[in-house]
Amino acid sequence: MSVISEEHVRGGSVFKDISADDDDWQPTEIESLCMNCYKNGTTRLLLTKIPFFKEIILSSFSCANCGWTNTEIQSAGRIQEQGVCYTLKVKTKEDLNREVVKADSATTRIPELDFEIPAFTQKGSLSTIEGLLDRAVAGLEQDQAVRAIRCLSTN
């Protein structure tokens, strides 16, 4: 388990450039409540910098009791006044496996399908293009039965 020391705070930023070669910089582990089974699980936090993505907080929760897990990426800085636009043309099935870092403030658009994932509707994540789409589909399917019943009752 790692704890952020005073020297990291006083000597500069608590955020460190991400590097596969650095064995000293380990996540901080915190015992926390599992929202699935209400027993204690473990949250791991890592404050780091990803090139072109600024400072971020990586968090990962796992519960040994029920097996529930959750991962999240949060921006540690303020939302910039001017954004950046990245465009990816998906031409092959393999392109769906491209890894992307998506901020929670990012909007994802697929103009060919007239499909948009608005900003702040998904948590920030490190995923693939396919993973972003799967998450959007799961969100659309959520409570679909309840919406269908409501739609029938209003007609």
PDB file of C-alpha atoms in Angstrom:
ATOM      1  CA  MET A   1       0.000   0.000   0.000  1.00  0.00           C
ATOM      2  CA  SER A   2       1.215   3.468  -0.866  1.00  0.00           C
ATOM      3  CA  VAL A   3       0.532   6.760   0.846  1.00  0.00           C
ATOM      4  CA  ILE A   4       1.264  10.136  -0.745  1.00  0.00           C
ATOM      5  CA  SER A   5       4.041  11.647   1.340  1.00  0.00           C
ATOM      6  CA  GLU A   6       4.506  15.307   2.268  1.00  0.00           C
ATOM      7  CA  GLU A   7       7.628  15.523   0.108  1.00  0.00           C
ATOM      8  CA  HIS A   8       5.557  14.715  -2.987  1.00  0.00           C
ATOM      9  CA  VAL A   9       3.123  17.510  -2.156  1.00  0.00           C
ATOM     10  CA  ARG A  10       5.647  20.134  -1.035  1.00  0.00           C
ATOM     11  CA  GLY A  11       8.266  19.236  -3.635  1.00  0.00           C
ATOM     12  CA  GLY A  12       5.903  19.617  -6.569  1.00  0.00           C
ATOM     13  CA  SER A  13       2.913  17.889  -8.021  1.00  0.00           C
ATOM     14  CA  VAL A  14       1.380  14.749  -6.548  1.00  0.00           C
ATOM     15  CA  PHE A  15       0.774  13.702 -10.156  1.00  0.00           C
ATOM     16  CA  LYS A  16       3.565  11.756 -11.803  1.00  0.00           C
ATOM     17  CA  ASP A  17       4.089  10.949 -15.483  1.00  0.00           C
ATOM     18  CA  ILE A  18       2.886   7.443 -16.201  1.00  0.00           C
ATOM     19  CA  SER A  19       5.760   5.053 -16.908  1.00  0.00           C
ATOM     20  CA  ALA A  20       6.031   1.289 -17.170  1.00  0.00           C
ATOM     21  CA  ASP A  21       9.602   1.511 -15.837  1.00  0.00           C
ATOM     22  CA  ASP A  22       8.718   3.100 -12.477  1.00  0.00           C
ATOM     23  CA  ASP A  23       8.289   0.465  -9.756  1.00  0.00           C
ATOM     24  CA  ASP A  24       8.201   2.992  -6.887  1.00  0.00           C
ATOM     25  CA  TRP A  25       4.934   4.720  -7.786  1.00  0.00           C
ATOM     26  CA  GLN A  26       2.190   2.397  -6.558  1.00  0.00           C
ATOM     27  CA  PRO A  27      -1.541   3.003  -6.141  1.00  0.00           C
ATOM     28  CA  THR A  28      -2.917   4.074  -2.779  1.00  0.00           C
ATOM     29  CA  GLU A  29      -5.227   1.414  -1.326  1.00  0.00           C
ATOM     30  CA  ILE A  30      -8.244   2.365   0.754  1.00  0.00           C
ATOM     31  CA  GLU A  31     -10.754   0.066   2.408  1.00  0.00           C
ATOM     32  CA  SER A  32     -14.215   1.161   1.264  1.00  0.00           C
ATOM     33  CA  LEU A  33     -17.835   0.055   1.247  1.00  0.00           C
ATOM     34  CA  CYS A  34     -19.062  -2.155  -1.592  1.00  0.00           C
ATOM     35  CA  MET A  35     -22.274  -0.682  -2.985  1.00  0.00           C
ATOM     36  CA  ASN A  36     -23.341  -4.135  -4.213  1.00  0.00           C
ATOM     37  CA  CYS A  37     -23.136  -6.276  -1.048  1.00  0.00           C
ATOM     38  CA  TYR A  38     -22.460  -3.546   1.580  1.00  0.00           C
ATOM     39  CA  LYS A  39     -19.351  -5.296   2.900  1.00  0.00           C
ATOM     40  CA  ASN A  40     -15.834  -3.870   2.749  1.00  0.00           C
ATOM     41  CA  GLY A  41     -13.838  -3.930  -0.465  1.00  0.00           C
ATOM     42  CA  THR A  42     -10.693  -2.205  -1.699  1.00  0.00           C
ATOM     43  CA  THR A  43     -10.353   0.993  -3.709  1.00  0.00           C
ATOM     44  CA  ARG A  44      -7.038   1.681  -5.424  1.00  0.00           C
ATOM     45  CA  LEU A  45      -6.233   5.267  -6.438  1.00  0.00           C
ATOM     46  CA  LEU A  46      -3.390   6.415  -8.666  1.00  0.00           C
ATOM     47  CA  LEU A  47      -2.688  10.071  -9.406  1.00  0.00           C
ATOM     48  CA  THR A  48      -0.872  10.309 -12.723  1.00  0.00           C
ATOM     49  CA  LYS A  49      -0.405  12.218 -15.971  1.00  0.00           C
ATOM     50  CA  ILE A  50      -1.174  10.806 -19.391  1.00  0.00           C
ATOM     51  CA  PRO A  51       0.312  12.658 -22.355  1.00  0.00           C
ATOM     52  CA  PHE A  52      -2.309  14.815 -24.111  1.00  0.00           C
ATOM     53  CA  PHE A  53      -4.830  14.062 -21.324  1.00  0.00           C
ATOM     54  CA  LYS A  54      -3.361  16.038 -18.410  1.00  0.00           C
ATOM     55  CA  GLU A  55      -3.589  15.005 -14.784  1.00  0.00           C
ATOM     56  CA  ILE A  56      -5.976  12.195 -13.939  1.00  0.00           C
ATOM     57  CA  ILE A  57      -7.133  10.049 -11.067  1.00  0.00           C
ATOM     58  CA  LEU A  58      -7.345   6.345 -11.867  1.00  0.00           C
ATOM     59  CA  SER A  59      -9.590   4.465  -9.465  1.00  0.00           C
ATOM     60  CA  SER A  60     -10.360   0.793  -9.256  1.00  0.00           C
ATOM     61  CA  PHE A  61     -12.696  -0.869  -6.764  1.00  0.00           C
ATOM     62  CA  SER A  62     -12.934  -4.600  -6.131  1.00  0.00           C
ATOM     63  CA  CYS A  63     -14.889  -6.600  -3.587  1.00  0.00           C
ATOM     64  CA  ALA A  64     -13.519  -9.983  -2.533  1.00  0.00           C
ATOM     65  CA  ASN A  65     -16.890 -10.852  -0.954  1.00  0.00           C
ATOM     66  CA  CYS A  66     -19.196 -10.587  -3.995  1.00  0.00           C
ATOM     67  CA  GLY A  67     -16.744 -10.078  -6.876  1.00  0.00           C
ATOM     68  CA  TRP A  68     -18.122  -6.666  -7.917  1.00  0.00           C
ATOM     69  CA  THR A  69     -15.617  -4.379  -9.631  1.00  0.00           C
ATOM     70  CA  ASN A  70     -15.655  -0.824 -10.916  1.00  0.00           C
ATOM     71  CA  THR A  71     -12.992   1.220 -12.679  1.00  0.00           C
ATOM     72  CA  GLU A  72     -13.018   4.909 -13.448  1.00  0.00           C
ATOM     73  CA  ILE A  73     -10.850   7.696 -14.791  1.00  0.00           C
ATOM     74  CA  GLN A  74     -11.488  11.211 -13.515  1.00  0.00           C
ATOM     75  CA  SER A  75      -9.899  14.406 -14.676  1.00  0.00           C
ATOM     76  CA  ALA A  76      -7.981  16.026 -11.850  1.00  0.00           C
ATOM     77  CA  GLY A  77      -7.931  19.439 -13.476  1.00  0.00           C
ATOM     78  CA  ARG A  78     -10.549  21.898 -14.528  1.00  0.00           C
ATOM     79  CA  ILE A  79     -12.378  21.543 -17.819  1.00  0.00           C
ATOM     80  CA  GLN A  80     -10.555  23.609 -20.387  1.00  0.00           C
ATOM     81  CA  GLU A  81     -12.329  26.507 -22.090  1.00  0.00           C
ATOM     82  CA  GLN A  82     -11.283  25.203 -25.498  1.00  0.00           C
ATOM     83  CA  GLY A  83     -11.571  21.524 -26.300  1.00  0.00           C
ATOM     84  CA  VAL A  84      -9.734  19.301 -28.722  1.00  0.00           C
ATOM     85  CA  CYS A  85     -11.369  17.335 -31.523  1.00  0.00           C
ATOM     86  CA  TYR A  86     -10.006  13.905 -32.448  1.00  0.00           C
ATOM     87  CA  THR A  87     -11.441  12.065 -35.449  1.00  0.00           C
ATOM     88  CA  LEU A  88     -11.120   8.337 -36.036  1.00  0.00           C
ATOM     89  CA  LYS A  89     -12.452   6.698 -39.179  1.00  0.00           C
ATOM     90  CA  VAL A  90     -13.394   3.105 -38.360  1.00  0.00           C
ATOM     91  CA  LYS A  91     -12.769   1.205 -41.586  1.00  0.00           C
ATOM     92  CA  THR A  92     -12.139  -2.340 -40.361  1.00  0.00           C
ATOM     93  CA  LYS A  93     -13.344  -4.541 -37.526  1.00  0.00           C
ATOM     94  CA  GLU A  94      -9.875  -4.268 -35.976  1.00  0.00           C
ATOM     95  CA  ASP A  95     -10.340  -0.495 -35.653  1.00  0.00           C
ATOM     96  CA  LEU A  96     -12.958  -1.193 -32.955  1.00  0.00           C
ATOM     97  CA  ASN A  97     -10.088  -2.481 -30.788  1.00  0.00           C
ATOM     98  CA  ARG A  98      -8.321   0.908 -30.771  1.00  0.00           C
ATOM     99  CA  GLU A  99      -7.743   2.075 -27.208  1.00  0.00           C
ATOM    100  CA  VAL A 100      -9.005   5.519 -26.280  1.00  0.00           C
ATOM    101  CA  VAL A 101      -8.910   7.653 -23.166  1.00  0.00           C
ATOM    102  CA  LYS A 102     -12.324   9.307 -22.894  1.00  0.00           C
ATOM    103  CA  ALA A 103     -12.920  12.130 -20.442  1.00  0.00           C
ATOM    104  CA  ASP A 104     -16.342  12.394 -18.811  1.00  0.00           C
ATOM    105  CA  SER A 105     -16.635  15.831 -20.450  1.00  0.00           C
ATOM    106  CA  ALA A 106     -16.074  14.403 -23.955  1.00  0.00           C
ATOM    107  CA  THR A 107     -18.794  14.053 -26.575  1.00  0.00           C
ATOM    108  CA  THR A 108     -18.563  11.022 -28.867  1.00  0.00           C
ATOM    109  CA  ARG A 109     -20.242  11.252 -32.278  1.00  0.00           C
ATOM    110  CA  ILE A 110     -20.852   8.789 -35.093  1.00  0.00           C
ATOM    111  CA  PRO A 111     -22.244  11.011 -37.874  1.00  0.00           C
ATOM    112  CA  GLU A 112     -22.945   8.072 -40.217  1.00  0.00           C
ATOM    113  CA  LEU A 113     -25.433   6.683 -37.673  1.00  0.00           C
ATOM    114  CA  ASP A 114     -26.687  10.047 -36.397  1.00  0.00           C
ATOM    115  CA  PHE A 115     -25.562   8.775 -32.973  1.00  0.00           C
ATOM    116  CA  GLU A 116     -24.111  10.830 -30.141  1.00  0.00           C
ATOM    117  CA  ILE A 117     -22.945  10.064 -26.620  1.00  0.00           C
ATOM    118  CA  PRO A 118     -23.302  13.459 -24.904  1.00  0.00           C
ATOM    119  CA  ALA A 119     -20.752  14.833 -22.470  1.00  0.00           C
ATOM    120  CA  PHE A 120     -21.172  13.824 -18.806  1.00  0.00           C
ATOM    121  CA  THR A 121     -23.395  10.799 -19.619  1.00  0.00           C
ATOM    122  CA  GLN A 122     -20.539   8.300 -19.223  1.00  0.00           C
ATOM    123  CA  LYS A 123     -17.710   8.275 -16.731  1.00  0.00           C
ATOM    124  CA  GLY A 124     -14.206   8.885 -17.966  1.00  0.00           C
ATOM    125  CA  SER A 125     -12.593   5.650 -19.033  1.00  0.00           C
ATOM    126  CA  LEU A 126      -9.718   3.887 -20.687  1.00  0.00           C
ATOM    127  CA  SER A 127     -11.428   1.588 -23.142  1.00  0.00           C
ATOM    128  CA  THR A 128     -11.670   0.546 -26.760  1.00  0.00           C
ATOM    129  CA  ILE A 129     -14.022   1.994 -29.361  1.00  0.00           C
ATOM    130  CA  GLU A 130     -16.078  -1.182 -29.009  1.00  0.00           C
ATOM    131  CA  GLY A 131     -16.136  -0.737 -25.224  1.00  0.00           C
ATOM    132  CA  LEU A 132     -17.504   2.819 -25.548  1.00  0.00           C
ATOM    133  CA  LEU A 133     -20.252   1.557 -27.856  1.00  0.00           C
ATOM    134  CA  ASP A 134     -21.071  -1.389 -25.563  1.00  0.00           C
ATOM    135  CA  ARG A 135     -21.419   0.995 -22.625  1.00  0.00           C
ATOM    136  CA  ALA A 136     -23.739   3.249 -24.658  1.00  0.00           C
ATOM    137  CA  VAL A 137     -25.900   0.262 -25.675  1.00  0.00           C
ATOM    138  CA  ALA A 138     -26.089  -0.911 -22.044  1.00  0.00           C
ATOM    139  CA  GLY A 139     -27.195   2.587 -21.018  1.00  0.00           C
ATOM    140  CA  LEU A 140     -29.908   2.622 -23.686  1.00  0.00           C
ATOM    141  CA  GLU A 141     -31.131  -0.837 -22.635  1.00  0.00           C
ATOM    142  CA  GLN A 142     -31.230   0.103 -18.946  1.00  0.00           C
ATOM    143  CA  ASP A 143     -34.814   0.338 -17.663  1.00  0.00           C
ATOM    144  CA  GLN A 144     -36.125  -0.368 -21.175  1.00  0.00           C
ATOM    145  CA  ALA A 145     -38.960  -2.553 -19.803  1.00  0.00           C
ATOM    146  CA  VAL A 146     -40.100   0.257 -17.478  1.00  0.00           C
ATOM    147  CA  ARG A 147     -40.057   2.776 -20.339  1.00  0.00           C
ATOM    148  CA  ALA A 148     -42.066   0.390 -22.544  1.00  0.00           C
ATOM    149  CA  ILE A 149     -44.754   0.059 -19.859  1.00  0.00           C
ATOM    150  CA  ARG A 150     -44.899   3.831 -19.394  1.00  0.00           C
ATOM    151  CA  CYS A 151     -45.177   4.321 -23.145  1.00  0.00           C
ATOM    152  CA  LEU A 152     -48.082   1.849 -23.351  1.00  0.00           C
ATOM    153  CA  SER A 153     -49.899   3.484 -20.436  1.00  0.00           C
ATOM    154  CA  THR A 154     -49.688   6.956 -22.020  1.00  0.00           C
ATOM    155  CA  ASN A 155     -51.108   5.779 -25.370  1.00  0.00           C
TER     156      ASN A 155
END
